Amino acid sequence: MYINDINLSSLVVSEPSESYQSGETVNRWVEVLVDCPGSTGLFTYRLPAQLEIKPGDILSVPFGAQQLGAIAIRLLAQPNIDLPPEKIREVEDIVSVGFFPSAYWELLNRVAAYYYTPLIQVIRVALPPGLLGRSQRRIRLVGSRGAGGQGGRGAEGSRYLLGSADPLAFLTPTARQVWELLQGQPAGDYSFVYLQQKVKSAYRGIRELLRFGLVESYLEPPRLTRPKLQKAVTLTGTIDDELTTRQREILEVLRRHGGELWQNELLQICNASSSILKTLAQKGYIVVEEREVLRTEQGPTLVGDGTKSLTAAQASALETIQTLDGFAQVLLHGVTGSGKTEVYLQAIAPLLNQGKSALVLVPEIGLTPQLTDRFRARFGNKVSVYHSALSDGERYDTWRQMLTGEPQVVIGTRSAVFAPLPNLGLIILDEEHDSSFKQDSPIPTYHARTVALWRAELENCPLVLGSATPSLETWVSVGSRGAGEQGSRGAGEQGSGGAGEQGGRGAGGEFVTPHSSLPTPNSSLLTPNSSLLTPHSSLSTQHGLNAPLPLTALSTQHSFRTHYLSLPERINSRPLPPVEIVDMRQELQQGNRSIFSRSLQTALQELQERKQQGILFIHRRGHSTFVSCRSCGYVLECPHCDVSLAYHHTEEKAPELLRCHYCNYARSHPKFCPDCSSPYLKFFGSGTQRVTQELARQFRDLKFIRFDSDTTRNKGSHRTLLTQFANGEAHLLVGTQMLTKGLDLPQVTLVGVVAADGLLNLSDYRASERAFQTLTQVAGRAGRGEDPGRVIVQTYTTEHQVIAAVRSHDYQSFSQAELEQRQALNYPPYGRLILLRLSSLDPIQVQNTAQVIATVLSTEEEFEILGPAPASILRVANRYRWQILIKFAPDALPRLPDWEEVRSLCPSSVSLTIDVDPLNIM
């Protein structure tokens, strides 16, 4: 009989071995983000009684017919009312526990919201490769690994079957086929997928075998996330007379090495086999066990390095940084060679003693070996490296090492901004102006500087931006407020304020800046519960992840402290190198047809005679920028991209190779023009290969090393080449942009820029800024040691404002002139941009889609639409590219469109990327 309307306390039915209990309803469901291409929504799963799952755990869940990685977002007391309970599947297992503390969750949500990216995409970027890899369900015979099976229900059935005369007689044909397959495999173990392929309706047979306890099912985690294990041998007993002479020898070697050695090392030293170790282990003299080996980047053994004495400007800057309490943004504006790295090192040292960690971001992998060596010489094994050139295992182990909470320093490139360092005390962006900190593709198109600012705010620690040529965004936001007389002032002694000043001046060089100059999502828009997403997404009731917060919701006006710190002089008052500008038009008129001016030829000859070293900077790699027919003018182009093929010289007498620098297409150099059959094909332009060939021809005794992306493809090649150069094995380092990124080579006295014009003549509003930064940075490589430096810049446009500013090392005049132009055109930092990139294999469809989207956007009056227009290189890898640029003011963010509606206008064949604050609009 059923009785209604009686108040009973809620009962929770216990699992086996648990007592019945009454009390409040517990969370028995969890919403997760599943790592599946095309899936961006939340999915509800039932929690198994034996698993203690918390938000932020990495799980393995059944998804369709496969097992996938997933992130636990939040626990639920009740599932969505629209979900039939019988259709809710159960979480399989926990892969990793507690990866996401609250501040880290909020950071990921901010990135997803600001850059219009599904949260799971941000998580993929933040986590090391393979952590969300696909788990694999496997089936194995009970007892194949010494296991007792699942026990309980199947154990009795298993003993009954195996004890009978013919156990297979009790099985169905399907189960018998699965059983025989497993029996035929030495380990008695196959993946569920393999068994399904081999046996029709295998799942029924497997279910039957599981019921009888003949097999067991287990989850194999993703291979890339497994720790690396290695056998170690430990001495446990004393060496006595019962042992053979050979056994005593091995134990004596082990004793001399502190009683512990890796097994392979011990066997190699003793020239022994593992069988003798097994005998010793059985007798109890040693223990052989597997231990984890951390796969981390191993640098050379370094001599310890003590703190160096600081200049007055360095000491003032260090004092300001060390007195900062909580979140602040600092611009350390120091000329090349002024000792910014030493300030970083001395700012980090006391933090490590306080149990805090530091994060140092650099623009390129090529910069990390030299910087890492300096940090390791100072801080030893507390320094870790994290970047994309590490192996997946190295990245995984380095990531796990960060989670230990030990005070440490992590040095890495762009993606290291997501390094999960607990108790973070300082974030440093070295060479903060560099465009490598911005990700163009794939999504999220984040800028590490912006994400680092948010992270510093969430971790309540200072952010230090270091550069000799700050980006104009940072200059307006921080630097220009006190840099009007930068050359004559030290740290904290600001002038009257430069162009674009916003906010009021505080005491002692401190400024309170409106947040609009570097927009930051308001943390209050994210729920206090770190396990939750934004309340706007209504994720508890909808099982599809809505679009991130509109940009308007992310604009805030709360203030934060900014500091401008200047290092106007080099260490030991060394002068900045004089810059000589050579007009290549006059060289040509005077009969010099070489790619080297007479001035540079003389300097190279003196370099060889004086046994000094120098750097040659070339804008492009390869041999020649294009190949053209001298008879008809035909230019050899890539069949997949709208660009010319560059000539690459591989080795002597090897086939001449033409390569596309966009899609990597390659072909042999034709003997005759494909258009007119003329044999007169000529190489035009010059890359690093061409320059090195000319060097070898004109200066036979001059030794050089090429340093570009062609010669640094292999792991460790950056360190190898720089070490060779530092050891004096070459007179010249010849390379591209990598040479400009913070290399400290005190022995370099000469810097030559072969052709500056390739940097100046680009159809990009940032071309002048990039050119000035690149030329100033490469010029700063000269004269950092005891010998004075010299810089020679070859150009066909000596009258360009960038060339004039580089000649006088005058950042102030350049930035003022450039900012006036930006302000007149409402470009960053005085305007904001969002770039829509569309691409497709179909040229007509992508053009039509771009026009439809532009028409929809043009109904808004709060922002300006530029385009649609074809990209400067219309076709890359056979994909046709169109662009739409949205421009608006930074202080009053407009009501921007619903991006999900915009995406819905794109056919499946058209790809759309939303690039917020783009740096590259080519």
PDB file of N, CA and C in Angstrom, residues 252-326:
ATOM      1  N   GLU A 252      79.941  -3.849  -4.133  1.00  0.00           N
ATOM      2  CA  GLU A 252      80.948  -2.836  -3.779  1.00  0.00           C
ATOM      3  C   GLU A 252      80.796  -1.604  -4.673  1.00  0.00           C
ATOM      4  N   VAL A 253      80.559  -1.822  -5.964  1.00  0.00           N
ATOM      5  CA  VAL A 253      80.314  -0.701  -6.880  1.00  0.00           C
ATOM      6  C   VAL A 253      79.083   0.078  -6.425  1.00  0.00           C
ATOM      7  N   LEU A 254      78.047  -0.655  -6.034  1.00  0.00           N
ATOM      8  CA  LEU A 254      76.813  -0.010  -5.576  1.00  0.00           C
ATOM      9  C   LEU A 254      77.072   0.796  -4.305  1.00  0.00           C
ATOM     10  N   ARG A 255      77.883   0.244  -3.386  1.00  0.00           N
ATOM     11  CA  ARG A 255      78.188   0.953  -2.141  1.00  0.00           C
ATOM     12  C   ARG A 255      78.955   2.238  -2.397  1.00  0.00           C
ATOM     13  N   ARG A 256      79.929   2.179  -3.346  1.00  0.00           N
ATOM     14  CA  ARG A 256      80.739   3.371  -3.654  1.00  0.00           C
ATOM     15  C   ARG A 256      79.904   4.485  -4.275  1.00  0.00           C
ATOM     16  N   HIS A 257      78.776   4.134  -4.873  1.00  0.00           N
ATOM     17  CA  HIS A 257      77.900   5.144  -5.483  1.00  0.00           C
ATOM     18  C   HIS A 257      76.746   5.541  -4.564  1.00  0.00           C
ATOM     19  N   GLY A 258      76.970   5.378  -3.251  1.00  0.00           N
ATOM     20  CA  GLY A 258      75.965   5.832  -2.298  1.00  0.00           C
ATOM     21  C   GLY A 258      74.858   4.842  -2.039  1.00  0.00           C
ATOM     22  N   GLY A 259      75.001   3.609  -2.523  1.00  0.00           N
ATOM     23  CA  GLY A 259      74.017   2.579  -2.256  1.00  0.00           C
ATOM     24  C   GLY A 259      72.847   2.554  -3.209  1.00  0.00           C
ATOM     25  N   GLU A 260      72.841   3.453  -4.231  1.00  0.00           N
ATOM     26  CA  GLU A 260      71.748   3.484  -5.199  1.00  0.00           C
ATOM     27  C   GLU A 260      72.278   3.794  -6.587  1.00  0.00           C
ATOM     28  N   LEU A 261      71.767   3.067  -7.563  1.00  0.00           N
ATOM     29  CA  LEU A 261      72.102   3.337  -8.965  1.00  0.00           C
ATOM     30  C   LEU A 261      70.946   2.865  -9.832  1.00  0.00           C
ATOM     31  N   TRP A 262      70.800   3.511 -10.985  1.00  0.00           N
ATOM     32  CA  TRP A 262      69.866   2.970 -11.963  1.00  0.00           C
ATOM     33  C   TRP A 262      70.401   1.631 -12.452  1.00  0.00           C
ATOM     34  N   GLN A 263      69.515   0.677 -12.696  1.00  0.00           N
ATOM     35  CA  GLN A 263      69.931  -0.674 -13.060  1.00  0.00           C
ATOM     36  C   GLN A 263      70.793  -0.675 -14.316  1.00  0.00           C
ATOM     37  N   ASN A 264      70.388   0.099 -15.345  1.00  0.00           N
ATOM     38  CA  ASN A 264      71.169   0.085 -16.589  1.00  0.00           C
ATOM     39  C   ASN A 264      72.572   0.653 -16.364  1.00  0.00           C
ATOM     40  N   GLU A 265      72.699   1.657 -15.484  1.00  0.00           N
ATOM     41  CA  GLU A 265      74.028   2.210 -15.195  1.00  0.00           C
ATOM     42  C   GLU A 265      74.890   1.179 -14.471  1.00  0.00           C
ATOM     43  N   LEU A 266      74.292   0.498 -13.486  1.00  0.00           N
ATOM     44  CA  LEU A 266      75.043  -0.495 -12.717  1.00  0.00           C
ATOM     45  C   LEU A 266      75.515  -1.641 -13.610  1.00  0.00           C
ATOM     46  N   LEU A 267      74.631  -2.103 -14.479  1.00  0.00           N
ATOM     47  CA  LEU A 267      75.005  -3.200 -15.370  1.00  0.00           C
ATOM     48  C   LEU A 267      76.098  -2.777 -16.341  1.00  0.00           C
ATOM     49  N   GLN A 268      76.029  -1.497 -16.773  1.00  0.00           N
ATOM     50  CA  GLN A 268      77.034  -1.001 -17.715  1.00  0.00           C
ATOM     51  C   GLN A 268      78.398  -0.866 -17.034  1.00  0.00           C
ATOM     52  N   ILE A 269      78.404  -0.355 -15.809  1.00  0.00           N
ATOM     53  CA  ILE A 269      79.660  -0.181 -15.074  1.00  0.00           C
ATOM     54  C   ILE A 269      80.310  -1.530 -14.794  1.00  0.00           C
ATOM     55  N   CYS A 270      79.477  -2.490 -14.392  1.00  0.00           N
ATOM     56  CA  CYS A 270      80.006  -3.799 -13.985  1.00  0.00           C
ATOM     57  C   CYS A 270      80.107  -4.790 -15.134  1.00  0.00           C
ATOM     58  N   ASN A 271      79.605  -4.411 -16.300  1.00  0.00           N
ATOM     59  CA  ASN A 271      79.586  -5.311 -17.460  1.00  0.00           C
ATOM     60  C   ASN A 271      78.932  -6.645 -17.082  1.00  0.00           C
ATOM     61  N   ALA A 272      77.745  -6.522 -16.447  1.00  0.00           N
ATOM     62  CA  ALA A 272      77.045  -7.704 -15.951  1.00  0.00           C
ATOM     63  C   ALA A 272      75.674  -7.811 -16.599  1.00  0.00           C
ATOM     64  N   SER A 273      75.008  -8.951 -16.348  1.00  0.00           N
ATOM     65  CA  SER A 273      73.646  -9.149 -16.849  1.00  0.00           C
ATOM     66  C   SER A 273      72.656  -8.995 -15.701  1.00  0.00           C
ATOM     67  N   SER A 274      71.379  -8.864 -16.055  1.00  0.00           N
ATOM     68  CA  SER A 274      70.362  -8.646 -15.023  1.00  0.00           C
ATOM     69  C   SER A 274      70.114  -9.894 -14.183  1.00  0.00           C
ATOM     70  N   SER A 275      70.527 -11.069 -14.669  1.00  0.00           N
ATOM     71  CA  SER A 275      70.278 -12.301 -13.913  1.00  0.00           C
ATOM     72  C   SER A 275      71.016 -12.297 -12.581  1.00  0.00           C
ATOM     73  N   ILE A 276      72.222 -11.731 -12.559  1.00  0.00           N
ATOM     74  CA  ILE A 276      72.984 -11.713 -11.306  1.00  0.00           C
ATOM     75  C   ILE A 276      72.322 -10.779 -10.296  1.00  0.00           C
ATOM     76  N   LEU A 277      71.651  -9.734 -10.788  1.00  0.00           N
ATOM     77  CA  LEU A 277      70.926  -8.842  -9.891  1.00  0.00           C
ATOM     78  C   LEU A 277      69.698  -9.541  -9.311  1.00  0.00           C
ATOM     79  N   LYS A 278      69.044 -10.369 -10.118  1.00  0.00           N
ATOM     80  CA  LYS A 278      67.882 -11.117  -9.625  1.00  0.00           C
ATOM     81  C   LYS A 278      68.306 -12.033  -8.480  1.00  0.00           C
ATOM     82  N   THR A 279      69.474 -12.665  -8.625  1.00  0.00           N
ATOM     83  CA  THR A 279      69.976 -13.553  -7.582  1.00  0.00           C
ATOM     84  C   THR A 279      70.248 -12.786  -6.289  1.00  0.00           C
ATOM     85  N   LEU A 280      70.884 -11.617  -6.417  1.00  0.00           N
ATOM     86  CA  LEU A 280      71.173 -10.787  -5.245  1.00  0.00           C
ATOM     87  C   LEU A 280      69.888 -10.302  -4.586  1.00  0.00           C
ATOM     88  N   ALA A 281      68.880  -9.990  -5.405  1.00  0.00           N
ATOM     89  CA  ALA A 281      67.594  -9.532  -4.857  1.00  0.00           C
ATOM     90  C   ALA A 281      66.910 -10.666  -4.104  1.00  0.00           C
ATOM     91  N   GLN A 282      67.000 -11.888  -4.637  1.00  0.00           N
ATOM     92  CA  GLN A 282      66.386 -13.036  -3.967  1.00  0.00           C
ATOM     93  C   GLN A 282      67.066 -13.322  -2.629  1.00  0.00           C
ATOM     94  N   LYS A 283      68.353 -13.061  -2.556  1.00  0.00           N
ATOM     95  CA  LYS A 283      69.084 -13.277  -1.309  1.00  0.00           C
ATOM     96  C   LYS A 283      68.891 -12.127  -0.314  1.00  0.00           C
ATOM     97  N   GLY A 284      68.271 -11.034  -0.784  1.00  0.00           N
ATOM     98  CA  GLY A 284      67.960  -9.928   0.112  1.00  0.00           C
ATOM     99  C   GLY A 284      69.045  -8.876   0.251  1.00  0.00           C
ATOM    100  N   TYR A 285      70.054  -8.915  -0.641  1.00  0.00           N
ATOM    101  CA  TYR A 285      71.128  -7.928  -0.543  1.00  0.00           C
ATOM    102  C   TYR A 285      70.772  -6.611  -1.248  1.00  0.00           C
ATOM    103  N   ILE A 286      69.918  -6.692  -2.213  1.00  0.00           N
ATOM    104  CA  ILE A 286      69.504  -5.485  -2.939  1.00  0.00           C
ATOM    105  C   ILE A 286      67.991  -5.530  -3.151  1.00  0.00           C
ATOM    106  N   VAL A 287      67.439  -4.352  -3.480  1.00  0.00           N
ATOM    107  CA  VAL A 287      66.039  -4.242  -3.896  1.00  0.00           C
ATOM    108  C   VAL A 287      66.018  -3.588  -5.269  1.00  0.00           C
ATOM    109  N   VAL A 288      65.325  -4.195  -6.206  1.00  0.00           N
ATOM    110  CA  VAL A 288      65.170  -3.625  -7.550  1.00  0.00           C
ATOM    111  C   VAL A 288      63.721  -3.170  -7.686  1.00  0.00           C
ATOM    112  N   GLU A 289      63.526  -1.898  -7.904  1.00  0.00           N
ATOM    113  CA  GLU A 289      62.160  -1.366  -8.015  1.00  0.00           C
ATOM    114  C   GLU A 289      62.108  -0.284  -9.088  1.00  0.00           C
ATOM    115  N   GLU A 290      60.923  -0.116  -9.630  1.00  0.00           N
ATOM    116  CA  GLU A 290      60.729   0.912 -10.651  1.00  0.00           C
ATOM    117  C   GLU A 290      60.469   2.258  -9.992  1.00  0.00           C
ATOM    118  N   ARG A 291      61.156   3.268 -10.501  1.00  0.00           N
ATOM    119  CA  ARG A 291      60.953   4.632 -10.002  1.00  0.00           C
ATOM    120  C   ARG A 291      60.755   5.559 -11.188  1.00  0.00           C
ATOM    121  N   GLU A 292      60.080   6.656 -10.910  1.00  0.00           N
ATOM    122  CA  GLU A 292      59.804   7.606 -11.993  1.00  0.00           C
ATOM    123  C   GLU A 292      61.046   8.432 -12.320  1.00  0.00           C
ATOM    124  N   VAL A 293      61.266   8.643 -13.610  1.00  0.00           N
ATOM    125  CA  VAL A 293      62.344   9.499 -14.086  1.00  0.00           C
ATOM    126  C   VAL A 293      61.696  10.717 -14.734  1.00  0.00           C
ATOM    127  N   LEU A 294      62.004  11.892 -14.230  1.00  0.00           N
ATOM    128  CA  LEU A 294      61.411  13.099 -14.797  1.00  0.00           C
ATOM    129  C   LEU A 294      62.069  13.420 -16.130  1.00  0.00           C
ATOM    130  N   ARG A 295      61.221  13.571 -17.158  1.00  0.00           N
ATOM    131  CA  ARG A 295      61.727  13.930 -18.491  1.00  0.00           C
ATOM    132  C   ARG A 295      61.732  15.441 -18.599  1.00  0.00           C
ATOM    133  N   THR A 296      62.836  16.059 -18.270  1.00  0.00           N
ATOM    134  CA  THR A 296      62.963  17.509 -18.367  1.00  0.00           C
ATOM    135  C   THR A 296      64.147  17.852 -19.234  1.00  0.00           C
ATOM    136  N   GLU A 297      64.133  19.062 -19.790  1.00  0.00           N
ATOM    137  CA  GLU A 297      65.227  19.484 -20.655  1.00  0.00           C
ATOM    138  C   GLU A 297      66.507  19.591 -19.835  1.00  0.00           C
ATOM    139  N   GLN A 298      67.533  18.917 -20.271  1.00  0.00           N
ATOM    140  CA  GLN A 298      68.797  18.905 -19.542  1.00  0.00           C
ATOM    141  C   GLN A 298      69.776  19.884 -20.180  1.00  0.00           C
ATOM    142  N   GLY A 299      70.186  20.853 -19.419  1.00  0.00           N
ATOM    143  CA  GLY A 299      71.186  21.797 -19.904  1.00  0.00           C
ATOM    144  C   GLY A 299      72.584  21.348 -19.504  1.00  0.00           C
ATOM    145  N   PRO A 300      73.599  22.063 -19.964  1.00  0.00           N
ATOM    146  CA  PRO A 300      74.978  21.705 -19.596  1.00  0.00           C
ATOM    147  C   PRO A 300      75.248  22.004 -18.126  1.00  0.00           C
ATOM    148  N   THR A 301      76.267  21.348 -17.581  1.00  0.00           N
ATOM    149  CA  THR A 301      76.672  21.633 -16.203  1.00  0.00           C
ATOM    150  C   THR A 301      77.288  23.027 -16.151  1.00  0.00           C
ATOM    151  N   LEU A 302      76.794  23.851 -15.235  1.00  0.00           N
ATOM    152  CA  LEU A 302      77.198  25.252 -15.204  1.00  0.00           C
ATOM    153  C   LEU A 302      77.888  25.585 -13.887  1.00  0.00           C
ATOM    154  N   VAL A 303      78.837  26.494 -13.962  1.00  0.00           N
ATOM    155  CA  VAL A 303      79.474  27.012 -12.762  1.00  0.00           C
ATOM    156  C   VAL A 303      78.516  28.003 -12.108  1.00  0.00           C
ATOM    157  N   GLY A 304      78.397  27.935 -10.793  1.00  0.00           N
ATOM    158  CA  GLY A 304      77.492  28.819 -10.076  1.00  0.00           C
ATOM    159  C   GLY A 304      77.818  30.289 -10.325  1.00  0.00           C
ATOM    160  N   ASP A 305      76.781  31.089 -10.352  1.00  0.00           N
ATOM    161  CA  ASP A 305      76.939  32.514 -10.652  1.00  0.00           C
ATOM    162  C   ASP A 305      76.358  33.320  -9.495  1.00  0.00           C
ATOM    163  N   GLY A 306      77.154  34.220  -8.941  1.00  0.00           N
ATOM    164  CA  GLY A 306      76.687  35.066  -7.841  1.00  0.00           C
ATOM    165  C   GLY A 306      76.065  36.354  -8.341  1.00  0.00           C
ATOM    166  N   THR A 307      75.432  37.075  -7.436  1.00  0.00           N
ATOM    167  CA  THR A 307      74.808  38.357  -7.811  1.00  0.00           C
ATOM    168  C   THR A 307      75.876  39.362  -8.209  1.00  0.00           C
ATOM    169  N   LYS A 308      75.537  40.187  -9.153  1.00  0.00           N
ATOM    170  CA  LYS A 308      76.466  41.203  -9.658  1.00  0.00           C
ATOM    171  C   LYS A 308      76.094  42.559  -9.098  1.00  0.00           C
ATOM    172  N   SER A 309      77.086  43.429  -9.014  1.00  0.00           N
ATOM    173  CA  SER A 309      76.816  44.791  -8.532  1.00  0.00           C
ATOM    174  C   SER A 309      75.985  45.535  -9.566  1.00  0.00           C
ATOM    175  N   LEU A 310      75.083  46.359  -9.106  1.00  0.00           N
ATOM    176  CA  LEU A 310      74.141  47.048  -9.976  1.00  0.00           C
ATOM    177  C   LEU A 310      74.512  48.507 -10.166  1.00  0.00           C
ATOM    178  N   THR A 311      74.132  49.041 -11.304  1.00  0.00           N
ATOM    179  CA  THR A 311      74.246  50.483 -11.517  1.00  0.00           C
ATOM    180  C   THR A 311      73.171  51.176 -10.688  1.00  0.00           C
ATOM    181  N   ALA A 312      73.260  52.493 -10.600  1.00  0.00           N
ATOM    182  CA  ALA A 312      72.266  53.245  -9.826  1.00  0.00           C
ATOM    183  C   ALA A 312      70.866  53.044 -10.393  1.00  0.00           C
ATOM    184  N   ALA A 313      70.766  53.037 -11.733  1.00  0.00           N
ATOM    185  CA  ALA A 313      69.451  52.863 -12.360  1.00  0.00           C
ATOM    186  C   ALA A 313      68.910  51.457 -12.110  1.00  0.00           C
ATOM    187  N   GLN A 314      69.793  50.451 -12.199  1.00  0.00           N
ATOM    188  CA  GLN A 314      69.366  49.074 -11.923  1.00  0.00           C
ATOM    189  C   GLN A 314      68.896  48.926 -10.471  1.00  0.00           C
ATOM    190  N   ALA A 315      69.675  49.490  -9.554  1.00  0.00           N
ATOM    191  CA  ALA A 315      69.335  49.377  -8.136  1.00  0.00           C
ATOM    192  C   ALA A 315      67.995  50.051  -7.844  1.00  0.00           C
ATOM    193  N   SER A 316      67.772  51.212  -8.461  1.00  0.00           N
ATOM    194  CA  SER A 316      66.503  51.917  -8.257  1.00  0.00           C
ATOM    195  C   SER A 316      65.336  51.109  -8.807  1.00  0.00           C
ATOM    196  N   ALA A 317      65.527  50.522  -9.991  1.00  0.00           N
ATOM    197  CA  ALA A 317      64.463  49.702 -10.587  1.00  0.00           C
ATOM    198  C   ALA A 317      64.181  48.479  -9.720  1.00  0.00           C
ATOM    199  N   LEU A 318      65.240  47.817  -9.236  1.00  0.00           N
ATOM    200  CA  LEU A 318      65.076  46.631  -8.399  1.00  0.00           C
ATOM    201  C   LEU A 318      64.342  46.978  -7.109  1.00  0.00           C
ATOM    202  N   GLU A 319      64.697  48.094  -6.501  1.00  0.00           N
ATOM    203  CA  GLU A 319      64.043  48.501  -5.255  1.00  0.00           C
ATOM    204  C   GLU A 319      62.545  48.715  -5.465  1.00  0.00           C
ATOM    205  N   THR A 320      62.198  49.350  -6.583  1.00  0.00           N
ATOM    206  CA  THR A 320      60.776  49.581  -6.872  1.00  0.00           C
ATOM    207  C   THR A 320      60.026  48.267  -7.034  1.00  0.00           C
ATOM    208  N   ILE A 321      60.616  47.317  -7.784  1.00  0.00           N
ATOM    209  CA  ILE A 321      59.957  46.029  -8.014  1.00  0.00           C
ATOM    210  C   ILE A 321      59.798  45.261  -6.709  1.00  0.00           C
ATOM    211  N   GLN A 322      60.827  45.285  -5.866  1.00  0.00           N
ATOM    212  CA  GLN A 322      60.776  44.501  -4.630  1.00  0.00           C
ATOM    213  C   GLN A 322      59.835  45.093  -3.594  1.00  0.00           C
ATOM    214  N   THR A 323      59.546  46.383  -3.704  1.00  0.00           N
ATOM    215  CA  THR A 323      58.624  47.000  -2.743  1.00  0.00           C
ATOM    216  C   THR A 323      57.168  46.885  -3.173  1.00  0.00           C
ATOM    217  N   LEU A 324      56.928  46.363  -4.376  1.00  0.00           N
ATOM    218  CA  LEU A 324      55.546  46.225  -4.840  1.00  0.00           C
ATOM    219  C   LEU A 324      54.840  45.152  -4.026  1.00  0.00           C
ATOM    220  N   ASP A 325      53.662  45.467  -3.584  1.00  0.00           N
ATOM    221  CA  ASP A 325      52.871  44.519  -2.804  1.00  0.00           C
ATOM    222  C   ASP A 325      51.561  44.288  -3.532  1.00  0.00           C
ATOM    223  N   GLY A 326      51.432  43.154  -4.170  1.00  0.00           N
ATOM    224  CA  GLY A 326      50.203  42.855  -4.898  1.00  0.00           C
ATOM    225  C   GLY A 326      50.309  43.189  -6.369  1.00  0.00           C
TER     226      GLY A 326
END
